[in-house]
mmCIF file of C-alpha atoms in Angstrom:
data_model
loop_
_atom_site.group_PDB
_atom_site.id
_atom_site.type_symbol
_atom_site.label_atom_id
_atom_site.label_comp_id
_atom_site.label_asym_id
_atom_site.label_seq_id
_atom_site.Cartn_x
_atom_site.Cartn_y
_atom_site.Cartn_z
ATOM 1 C CA MET A 1 23.181 4.775 31.618
ATOM 2 C CA THR A 2 24.703 8.234 31.273
ATOM 3 C CA ARG A 3 28.475 8.455 31.096
ATOM 4 C CA PRO A 4 30.256 10.766 33.517
ATOM 5 C CA ALA A 5 31.361 14.039 32.008
ATOM 6 C CA ALA A 6 34.972 13.562 33.079
ATOM 7 C CA ARG A 7 35.292 10.582 30.802
ATOM 8 C CA THR A 8 34.471 12.293 27.511
ATOM 9 C CA ALA A 9 37.421 14.477 26.556
ATOM 10 C CA GLY A 10 40.443 12.179 26.605
ATOM 11 C CA PRO A 11 38.698 8.874 25.751
ATOM 12 C CA ALA A 12 36.678 10.543 22.976
ATOM 13 C CA GLY A 13 39.929 11.721 21.378
ATOM 14 C CA ALA A 14 41.479 8.277 21.727
ATOM 15 C CA GLY A 15 38.314 6.707 20.340
ATOM 16 C CA SER A 16 38.387 9.021 17.333
ATOM 17 C CA LEU A 17 42.041 8.147 16.727
ATOM 18 C CA CYS A 18 41.221 4.423 16.804
ATOM 19 C CA VAL A 19 38.484 4.920 14.208
ATOM 20 C CA LEU A 20 40.783 6.986 11.973
ATOM 21 C CA VAL A 21 43.554 4.347 12.078
ATOM 22 C CA ALA A 22 40.980 1.653 11.312
ATOM 23 C CA SER A 23 39.755 3.739 8.373
ATOM 24 C CA VAL A 24 43.263 3.920 6.932
ATOM 25 C CA LEU A 25 43.521 0.121 7.137
ATOM 26 C CA TRP A 26 40.104 -0.316 5.514
ATOM 27 C CA GLY A 27 41.107 2.065 2.729
ATOM 28 C CA THR A 28 43.669 -0.467 1.531
ATOM 29 C CA THR A 29 41.154 -3.257 0.893
ATOM 30 C CA GLY A 30 40.033 -2.233 -2.592
ATOM 31 C CA THR A 31 43.585 -1.848 -3.845
ATOM 32 C CA ALA A 32 44.651 -5.118 -2.190
ATOM 33 C CA ALA A 33 41.787 -6.914 -3.940
ATOM 34 C CA THR A 34 43.140 -5.835 -7.337
ATOM 35 C CA PHE A 35 46.206 -8.018 -6.712
ATOM 36 C CA ALA A 36 43.963 -11.084 -6.886
ATOM 37 C CA PRO A 37 41.992 -10.398 -10.094
ATOM 38 C CA ALA A 38 40.984 -14.036 -10.485
ATOM 39 C CA VAL A 39 39.182 -13.983 -7.126
ATOM 40 C CA GLY A 40 35.596 -12.737 -7.306
ATOM 41 C CA PRO A 41 34.241 -10.004 -5.028
ATOM 42 C CA LEU A 42 32.038 -12.446 -3.103
ATOM 43 C CA ALA A 43 35.029 -14.614 -2.235
ATOM 44 C CA ILE A 44 37.158 -11.614 -1.282
ATOM 45 C CA GLY A 45 34.428 -10.195 0.936
ATOM 46 C CA ALA A 46 33.577 -13.521 2.584
ATOM 47 C CA ALA A 47 37.232 -14.291 3.274
ATOM 48 C CA ALA A 48 38.002 -10.828 4.630
ATOM 49 C CA MET A 49 34.963 -10.254 6.813
ATOM 50 C CA GLY A 50 34.192 -13.896 7.546
ATOM 51 C CA LEU A 51 37.641 -14.985 8.677
ATOM 52 C CA GLY A 52 38.323 -11.620 10.310
ATOM 53 C CA GLY A 53 35.071 -11.904 12.261
ATOM 54 C CA LEU A 54 35.853 -15.420 13.431
ATOM 55 C CA LEU A 55 39.287 -14.267 14.594
ATOM 56 C CA GLN A 56 37.634 -11.522 16.637
ATOM 57 C CA ALA A 57 35.357 -14.088 18.235
ATOM 58 C CA LEU A 58 38.336 -16.318 19.088
ATOM 59 C CA LEU A 59 40.231 -13.375 20.566
ATOM 60 C CA ALA A 60 37.249 -12.409 22.709
ATOM 61 C CA GLY A 61 36.168 -15.970 23.508
ATOM 62 C CA ARG A 62 36.624 -15.720 27.269
ATOM 63 C CA ARG A 63 34.834 -12.384 27.447
ATOM 64 C CA ILE A 64 31.958 -13.719 25.356
ATOM 65 C CA VAL A 65 31.584 -16.663 27.749
ATOM 66 C CA ARG A 66 31.754 -14.390 30.817
ATOM 67 C CA GLU A 67 29.188 -11.990 29.369
ATOM 68 C CA ALA A 68 26.950 -14.615 27.744
ATOM 69 C CA SER A 69 23.949 -13.696 29.883
ATOM 70 C CA ALA A 70 24.203 -10.015 28.926
ATOM 71 C CA LEU A 71 24.575 -10.945 25.245
ATOM 72 C CA ARG A 72 21.576 -13.307 25.409
ATOM 73 C CA ALA A 73 19.506 -10.564 27.015
ATOM 74 C CA ARG A 74 20.307 -8.389 23.990
ATOM 75 C CA GLY A 75 20.140 -11.212 21.462
ATOM 76 C CA GLY A 76 18.056 -9.223 18.993
ATOM 77 C CA THR A 77 20.745 -6.549 18.762
ATOM 78 C CA VAL A 78 23.448 -9.204 18.325
ATOM 79 C CA VAL A 79 21.527 -10.954 15.546
ATOM 80 C CA LEU A 80 20.719 -7.672 13.768
ATOM 81 C CA GLY A 81 24.384 -6.684 13.865
ATOM 82 C CA ALA A 82 25.491 -10.113 12.631
ATOM 83 C CA LEU A 83 23.057 -10.028 9.696
ATOM 84 C CA ALA A 84 24.383 -6.583 8.761
ATOM 85 C CA VAL A 85 27.967 -7.898 8.997
ATOM 86 C CA ALA A 86 27.052 -10.759 6.651
ATOM 87 C CA ALA A 87 25.346 -8.408 4.179
ATOM 88 C CA TYR A 88 28.118 -5.809 4.086
ATOM 89 C CA PRO A 89 31.039 -7.543 2.290
ATOM 90 C CA PRO A 90 29.102 -8.968 -0.684
ATOM 91 C CA ALA A 91 27.547 -5.552 -1.304
ATOM 92 C CA PHE A 92 30.742 -3.579 -0.664
ATOM 93 C CA TYR A 93 33.187 -5.634 -2.709
ATOM 94 C CA THR A 94 30.731 -6.163 -5.557
ATOM 95 C CA SER A 95 30.154 -2.400 -5.590
ATOM 96 C CA MET A 96 33.892 -1.803 -5.980
ATOM 97 C CA HIS A 97 34.105 -4.511 -8.648
ATOM 98 C CA LEU A 98 31.301 -2.964 -10.715
ATOM 99 C CA ALA A 99 31.885 0.757 -10.200
ATOM 100 C CA GLY A 100 35.589 0.983 -9.418
ATOM 101 C CA VAL A 101 37.559 1.071 -6.193
ATOM 102 C CA ALA A 102 37.042 4.755 -5.471
ATOM 103 C CA VAL A 103 33.356 4.983 -6.403
ATOM 104 C CA GLY A 104 32.415 1.797 -4.554
ATOM 105 C CA THR A 105 34.248 2.875 -1.424
ATOM 106 C CA VAL A 106 32.983 6.458 -1.561
ATOM 107 C CA VAL A 107 29.322 5.471 -1.876
ATOM 108 C CA SER A 108 29.493 2.645 0.664
ATOM 109 C CA ILE A 109 31.252 4.658 3.356
ATOM 110 C CA GLY A 110 29.840 8.045 2.397
ATOM 111 C CA SER A 111 26.229 6.921 2.830
ATOM 112 C CA ALA A 112 26.864 5.386 6.283
ATOM 113 C CA PRO A 113 26.859 8.612 8.369
ATOM 114 C CA LEU A 114 23.378 9.594 7.195
ATOM 115 C CA ALA A 115 22.123 6.049 7.731
ATOM 116 C CA SER A 116 23.653 6.046 11.229
ATOM 117 C CA ALA A 117 22.040 9.372 12.053
ATOM 118 C CA VAL A 118 18.614 8.089 10.995
ATOM 119 C CA ILE A 119 19.056 4.857 12.974
ATOM 120 C CA GLU A 120 20.146 6.699 16.118
ATOM 121 C CA ARG A 121 17.310 9.203 15.775
ATOM 122 C CA VAL A 122 14.653 6.498 15.345
ATOM 123 C CA ALA A 123 16.021 3.876 17.748
ATOM 124 C CA ASP A 124 17.552 6.075 20.440
ATOM 125 C CA GLY A 125 15.908 9.481 20.036
ATOM 126 C CA ARG A 126 19.388 10.961 19.704
ATOM 127 C CA ARG A 127 19.684 14.611 18.661
ATOM 128 C CA LEU A 128 22.479 15.531 16.299
ATOM 129 C CA THR A 129 24.917 18.241 17.336
ATOM 130 C CA ARG A 130 25.777 21.251 15.199
ATOM 131 C CA ARG A 131 29.360 20.081 15.087
ATOM 132 C CA TRP A 132 28.417 16.653 13.718
ATOM 133 C CA THR A 133 26.026 18.248 11.213
ATOM 134 C CA THR A 134 28.756 20.593 9.957
ATOM 135 C CA GLY A 135 31.316 17.812 9.707
ATOM 136 C CA ALA A 136 28.879 15.440 8.033
ATOM 137 C CA ALA A 137 27.872 18.099 5.497
ATOM 138 C CA LEU A 138 31.520 18.682 4.563
ATOM 139 C CA GLY A 139 32.212 14.959 4.420
ATOM 140 C CA LEU A 140 29.179 14.138 2.324
ATOM 141 C CA ALA A 141 29.933 17.003 -0.062
ATOM 142 C CA GLY A 142 33.453 15.643 -0.390
ATOM 143 C CA THR A 143 32.336 12.071 -0.996
ATOM 144 C CA ALA A 144 29.756 13.250 -3.537
ATOM 145 C CA SER A 145 32.482 15.185 -5.362
ATOM 146 C CA LEU A 146 34.716 12.104 -5.335
ATOM 147 C CA CYS A 147 31.887 9.970 -6.655
ATOM 148 C CA VAL A 148 30.985 12.365 -9.478
ATOM 149 C CA ALA A 149 34.636 12.784 -10.443
ATOM 150 C CA GLU A 150 35.278 9.054 -10.486
ATOM 151 C CA ALA A 151 32.078 8.263 -12.371
ATOM 152 C CA ALA A 152 32.938 10.876 -15.008
ATOM 153 C CA GLY A 153 36.472 9.539 -15.279
ATOM 154 C CA ALA A 154 35.216 5.956 -15.503
ATOM 155 C CA THR A 155 33.023 6.634 -18.543
ATOM 156 C CA GLY A 156 35.860 8.331 -20.372
ATOM 157 C CA ALA A 157 38.811 6.202 -19.332
ATOM 158 C CA GLU A 158 40.863 4.195 -21.781
ATOM 159 C CA PRO A 159 40.457 0.397 -21.702
ATOM 160 C CA GLY A 160 42.538 -1.094 -18.918
ATOM 161 C CA ALA A 161 42.654 2.179 -16.988
ATOM 162 C CA GLY A 162 39.763 1.409 -14.676
ATOM 163 C CA ALA A 163 36.950 1.951 -17.213
ATOM 164 C CA HIS A 164 33.427 0.925 -16.203
ATOM 165 C CA ALA A 165 30.211 1.097 -18.247
ATOM 166 C CA PRO A 166 27.637 3.648 -17.014
ATOM 167 C CA ARG A 167 25.031 0.949 -16.221
ATOM 168 C CA THR A 168 27.615 -1.012 -14.293
ATOM 169 C CA VAL A 169 28.521 2.098 -12.299
ATOM 170 C CA VAL A 170 24.843 2.675 -11.416
ATOM 171 C CA LEU A 171 24.445 -0.901 -10.176
ATOM 172 C CA GLY A 172 27.659 -0.537 -8.212
ATOM 173 C CA VAL A 173 26.355 2.671 -6.623
ATOM 174 C CA LEU A 174 23.110 0.944 -5.573
ATOM 175 C CA LEU A 175 25.057 -1.893 -3.973
ATOM 176 C CA GLY A 176 27.241 0.710 -2.300
ATOM 177 C CA LEU A 177 24.122 2.183 -0.679
ATOM 178 C CA VAL A 178 23.186 -1.290 0.599
ATOM 179 C CA ALA A 179 26.690 -1.610 2.033
ATOM 180 C CA GLY A 180 26.422 1.813 3.683
ATOM 181 C CA VAL A 181 23.173 0.919 5.463
ATOM 182 C CA SER A 182 24.664 -2.428 6.544
ATOM 183 C CA TYR A 183 27.762 -0.676 7.909
ATOM 184 C CA ALA A 184 25.595 1.779 9.838
ATOM 185 C CA LEU A 185 23.497 -1.050 11.277
ATOM 186 C CA TYR A 186 26.342 -3.160 12.630
ATOM 187 C CA SER A 187 28.123 -0.064 13.946
ATOM 188 C CA TRP A 188 24.959 0.947 15.802
ATOM 189 C CA ALA A 189 24.438 -2.596 17.103
ATOM 190 C CA ALA A 190 27.989 -2.824 18.452
ATOM 191 C CA HIS A 191 27.774 0.618 20.056
ATOM 192 C CA ARG A 192 24.391 -0.280 21.548
ATOM 193 C CA LEU A 193 25.834 -3.403 23.175
ATOM 194 C CA ILE A 194 28.879 -1.535 24.490
ATOM 195 C CA SER A 195 26.593 1.150 25.928
ATOM 196 C CA ARG A 196 24.614 -1.563 27.739
ATOM 197 C CA ASP A 197 27.563 -2.725 29.852
ATOM 198 C CA VAL A 198 28.913 -5.283 27.374
ATOM 199 C CA THR A 199 32.661 -4.906 26.888
ATOM 200 C CA SER A 200 33.998 -3.851 23.507
ATOM 201 C CA GLY A 201 35.714 -7.200 22.929
ATOM 202 C CA ALA A 202 32.624 -9.265 23.750
ATOM 203 C CA ALA A 203 30.326 -7.040 21.680
ATOM 204 C CA MET A 204 32.542 -7.023 18.586
ATOM 205 C CA GLY A 205 33.428 -10.703 18.969
ATOM 206 C CA ALA A 206 29.788 -11.771 19.238
ATOM 207 C CA VAL A 207 28.493 -9.605 16.384
ATOM 208 C CA PHE A 208 31.380 -10.254 14.000
ATOM 209 C CA GLY A 209 31.830 -13.886 15.006
ATOM 210 C CA LEU A 210 28.205 -14.707 14.247
ATOM 211 C CA GLY A 211 28.412 -12.641 11.059
ATOM 212 C CA GLY A 212 31.561 -14.567 10.094
ATOM 213 C CA LEU A 213 29.718 -17.864 10.563
ATOM 214 C CA LEU A 214 26.966 -16.644 8.241
ATOM 215 C CA LEU A 215 29.599 -15.836 5.607
ATOM 216 C CA LEU A 216 31.257 -19.273 5.691
ATOM 217 C CA PRO A 217 28.811 -20.830 3.157
ATOM 218 C CA VAL A 218 29.571 -17.972 0.755
ATOM 219 C CA LEU A 219 33.301 -18.565 1.230
ATOM 220 C CA ALA A 220 32.887 -22.320 0.696
ATOM 221 C CA ALA A 221 30.946 -21.735 -2.524
ATOM 222 C CA THR A 222 33.190 -19.038 -4.042
ATOM 223 C CA GLY A 223 36.579 -19.256 -2.319
ATOM 224 C CA ALA A 224 38.361 -21.885 -4.428
ATOM 225 C CA PRO A 225 40.354 -19.252 -6.407
ATOM 226 C CA LEU A 226 41.884 -18.045 -3.131
ATOM 227 C CA LEU A 227 43.733 -21.349 -2.896
ATOM 228 C CA ALA A 228 44.720 -21.453 -6.565
ATOM 229 C CA SER A 229 47.925 -19.449 -6.105
ATOM 230 C CA TRP A 230 50.123 -17.985 -3.381
ATOM 231 C CA PRO A 231 49.407 -14.355 -4.397
ATOM 232 C CA ASN A 232 45.660 -14.976 -4.137
ATOM 233 C CA ALA A 233 46.066 -16.654 -0.754
ATOM 234 C CA ALA A 234 48.310 -13.811 0.441
ATOM 235 C CA VAL A 235 45.637 -11.263 -0.474
ATOM 236 C CA GLY A 236 43.027 -13.259 1.438
ATOM 237 C CA VAL A 237 45.253 -13.555 4.508
ATOM 238 C CA TYR A 238 46.102 -9.840 4.421
ATOM 239 C CA MET A 239 42.455 -8.830 4.091
ATOM 240 C CA ALA A 240 41.379 -11.032 6.994
ATOM 241 C CA LEU A 241 44.215 -10.153 9.372
ATOM 242 C CA VAL A 242 44.946 -6.468 8.784
ATOM 243 C CA PRO A 243 41.955 -4.388 7.640
ATOM 244 C CA MET A 244 39.239 -6.691 8.957
ATOM 245 C CA PHE A 245 40.660 -8.195 12.151
ATOM 246 C CA ALA A 246 42.988 -5.412 13.335
ATOM 247 C CA GLY A 247 40.827 -2.681 11.812
ATOM 248 C CA TYR A 248 37.640 -3.793 13.518
ATOM 249 C CA VAL A 249 39.366 -4.365 16.856
ATOM 250 C CA LEU A 250 40.388 -0.696 16.683
ATOM 251 C CA PHE A 251 36.885 0.256 15.538
ATOM 252 C CA GLY A 252 35.404 -1.537 18.550
ATOM 253 C CA TRP A 253 37.680 0.389 20.878
ATOM 254 C CA GLY A 254 36.562 3.586 19.171
ATOM 255 C CA LEU A 255 32.870 2.716 19.520
ATOM 256 C CA ALA A 256 33.391 2.424 23.269
ATOM 257 C CA HIS A 257 33.964 6.198 23.382
ATOM 258 C CA VAL A 258 32.165 7.778 20.410
ATOM 259 C CA PRO A 259 28.629 7.261 19.011
ATOM 260 C CA ALA A 260 28.101 5.216 15.865
ATOM 261 C CA SER A 261 27.150 8.324 13.857
ATOM 262 C CA THR A 262 30.451 9.973 14.788
ATOM 263 C CA ALA A 263 32.453 6.800 14.082
ATOM 264 C CA THR A 264 30.892 6.319 10.648
ATOM 265 C CA THR A 265 31.540 9.986 9.828
ATOM 266 C CA LEU A 266 35.186 9.725 10.879
ATOM 267 C CA SER A 267 35.509 6.658 8.669
ATOM 268 C CA LEU A 268 35.005 8.940 5.655
ATOM 269 C CA LEU A 269 38.801 8.915 5.718
ATOM 270 C CA GLU A 270 38.559 5.433 4.182
ATOM 271 C CA PRO A 271 37.386 6.581 0.710
ATOM 272 C CA VAL A 272 40.105 9.232 0.705
ATOM 273 C CA VAL A 273 42.755 6.569 1.318
ATOM 274 C CA ALA A 274 41.079 4.287 -1.239
ATOM 275 C CA ALA A 275 40.929 7.036 -3.865
ATOM 276 C CA VAL A 276 44.579 8.005 -3.414
ATOM 277 C CA LEU A 277 45.718 4.368 -3.567
ATOM 278 C CA ALA A 278 43.492 3.784 -6.612
ATOM 279 C CA VAL A 279 45.339 6.604 -8.373
ATOM 280 C CA LEU A 280 48.852 5.726 -7.201
ATOM 281 C CA VAL A 281 48.658 1.928 -7.387
ATOM 282 C CA VAL A 282 45.710 0.818 -9.511
ATOM 283 C CA GLY A 283 46.077 3.529 -12.148
ATOM 284 C CA GLU A 284 42.591 4.994 -11.878
ATOM 285 C CA ARG A 285 42.248 8.659 -12.760
ATOM 286 C CA LEU A 286 41.098 11.311 -10.297
ATOM 287 C CA PRO A 287 40.058 14.661 -11.830
ATOM 288 C CA LEU A 288 40.413 17.997 -10.056
ATOM 289 C CA LEU A 289 36.883 17.672 -8.658
ATOM 290 C CA GLY A 290 37.964 14.467 -6.943
ATOM 291 C CA TRP A 291 40.901 16.162 -5.245
ATOM 292 C CA ALA A 292 38.537 18.930 -4.121
ATOM 293 C CA GLY A 293 36.357 16.202 -2.617
ATOM 294 C CA ILE A 294 39.341 14.837 -0.708
ATOM 295 C CA ALA A 295 39.989 18.316 0.676
ATOM 296 C CA LEU A 296 36.364 18.552 1.874
ATOM 297 C CA VAL A 297 36.599 15.170 3.603
ATOM 298 C CA LEU A 298 39.796 16.249 5.357
ATOM 299 C CA ALA A 299 37.982 19.411 6.480
ATOM 300 C CA CYS A 300 35.202 17.194 7.843
ATOM 301 C CA LEU A 301 37.724 15.180 9.856
ATOM 302 C CA ALA A 302 39.259 18.383 11.211
ATOM 303 C CA VAL A 303 35.853 19.632 12.370
ATOM 304 C CA LEU A 304 35.105 16.369 14.167
ATOM 305 C CA THR A 305 38.492 15.743 15.761
ATOM 306 C CA LEU A 306 39.859 19.153 16.761
ATOM 307 C CA PRO A 307 39.103 20.146 20.379
ATOM 308 C CA ALA A 308 35.792 21.950 20.824
ATOM 309 C CA ARG A 309 35.792 25.627 21.750
ATOM 310 C CA ARG A 310 34.359 25.998 25.221
ATOM 311 C CA GLY A 311 31.328 28.229 25.707
ATOM 312 C CA PRO A 312 32.067 31.622 27.312
ATOM 313 C CA ARG A 313 29.376 31.268 29.976
ATOM 314 C CA ALA A 314 30.583 28.017 31.506
ATOM 315 C CA PRO A 315 34.151 28.536 32.823
ATOM 316 C CA SER A 316 33.675 26.360 35.887
ATOM 317 C CA GLY A 317 33.411 23.080 33.964
ATOM 318 C CA THR A 318 29.731 22.235 34.485
ATOM 319 C CA VAL A 319 26.398 23.804 33.656
ATOM 320 C CA PRO A 320 23.458 22.993 35.964
ATOM 321 C CA ARG A 321 20.349 21.618 34.318
ATOM 322 C CA ALA A 322 16.779 21.261 35.441
ATOM 323 C CA GLY A 323 16.234 18.231 37.613
ATOM 324 C CA GLY A 324 19.676 18.417 39.219
ATOM 325 C CA ARG A 325 21.618 16.997 36.235
ATOM 326 C CA ALA A 326 24.852 18.613 35.121
ATOM 327 C CA ALA A 327 26.539 18.778 31.737
ATOM 328 C CA PRO A 328 30.126 19.615 30.735
ATOM 329 C CA ALA A 329 30.778 23.240 29.859
ATOM 330 C CA GLY A 330 30.142 24.125 26.251
ATOM 331 C CA ARG A 331 27.719 21.274 25.600
ATOM 332 C CA ASP A 332 24.857 23.651 24.874
ATOM 333 C CA THR A 333 26.961 25.806 22.561
ATOM 334 C CA ASP A 334 29.415 23.704 20.566
ATOM 335 C CA PRO A 335 29.516 20.166 21.909
ATOM 336 C CA GLU A 336 31.870 17.384 20.995
ATOM 337 C CA PRO A 337 30.041 14.725 18.983
ATOM 338 C CA ALA A 338 30.813 12.095 21.609
ATOM 339 C CA ASP A 339 29.758 14.305 24.522
ATOM 340 C CA VAL A 340 26.030 13.817 24.052
ATOM 341 C CA PRO A 341 24.969 10.273 24.953
ATOM 342 C CA ALA A 342 21.873 8.840 23.348
ATOM 343 C CA PRO A 343 18.874 8.753 25.676
ATOM 344 C CA GLY A 344 18.950 5.630 27.768
ATOM 345 C CA LEU A 345 22.585 4.804 26.964
#
């Protein structure tokens, strides 16, 4: 199903804004987790994503029931997305625990755009636009700079200032890559469902609700420290309600209007927020190279979110194509990332 051209400009901007706000909320998770040091990363991740996912399913319960036949018809996509949801938090939070808040977040989120691009290319035959490629290059250069800066600072930090052993950082980076692929997979799965006439609420509720159920055994096995004190419980409640529940509701709205590769690239704002909070709140150090990385990520976001310059040869609003199809002006020159639907969507 091809979306009408008139729908792309305004909704794509609103969708991008939803993803950016969600990314800011997600960027607080690593710092919030440091306020419950007695709670392990598995418990934090299972509580945040598991409970947040179940809340999404409860919120979308009526829609899930109404659209049950459509969800069953695409059961493989739902299950794939749910498995990715269940895999993401253990990998992500353990990555931050081993390599530091900034490094874990940077690698996990920074690797997702490339993974999304590969998934969309293989599964959907989607071609990447020049604008996305430029933005992704800036964003990945920025996240790489952040990662190198944080890794260098971690090996030379004083005890208690966020120091991590080099081997621990490497293991954390590997887990971050696992988290990035998982993030790309469930983002693609949710977008795929939404593009197949499943509403955003039903798609996100089904994928994250089933993923939340898969995380409940992990929470039961590791979550006792969350109930050991009020501060620990408050961290768990915050993580489930704000970044995971509210954040992913916003992310679902965004996926209704932008492709998964664009959404995961826009979410590169998350490691920027995480890095700044790690410096201001946690006390981690960020060298000059890290601040340069932040600047590159902000440039990436500007490239992806600022209005596209229209092509000079298409002032009338549409450009005829072979076979009688029409495309919005400027698509063949400098398209918006969300303007080019994947084949068959």
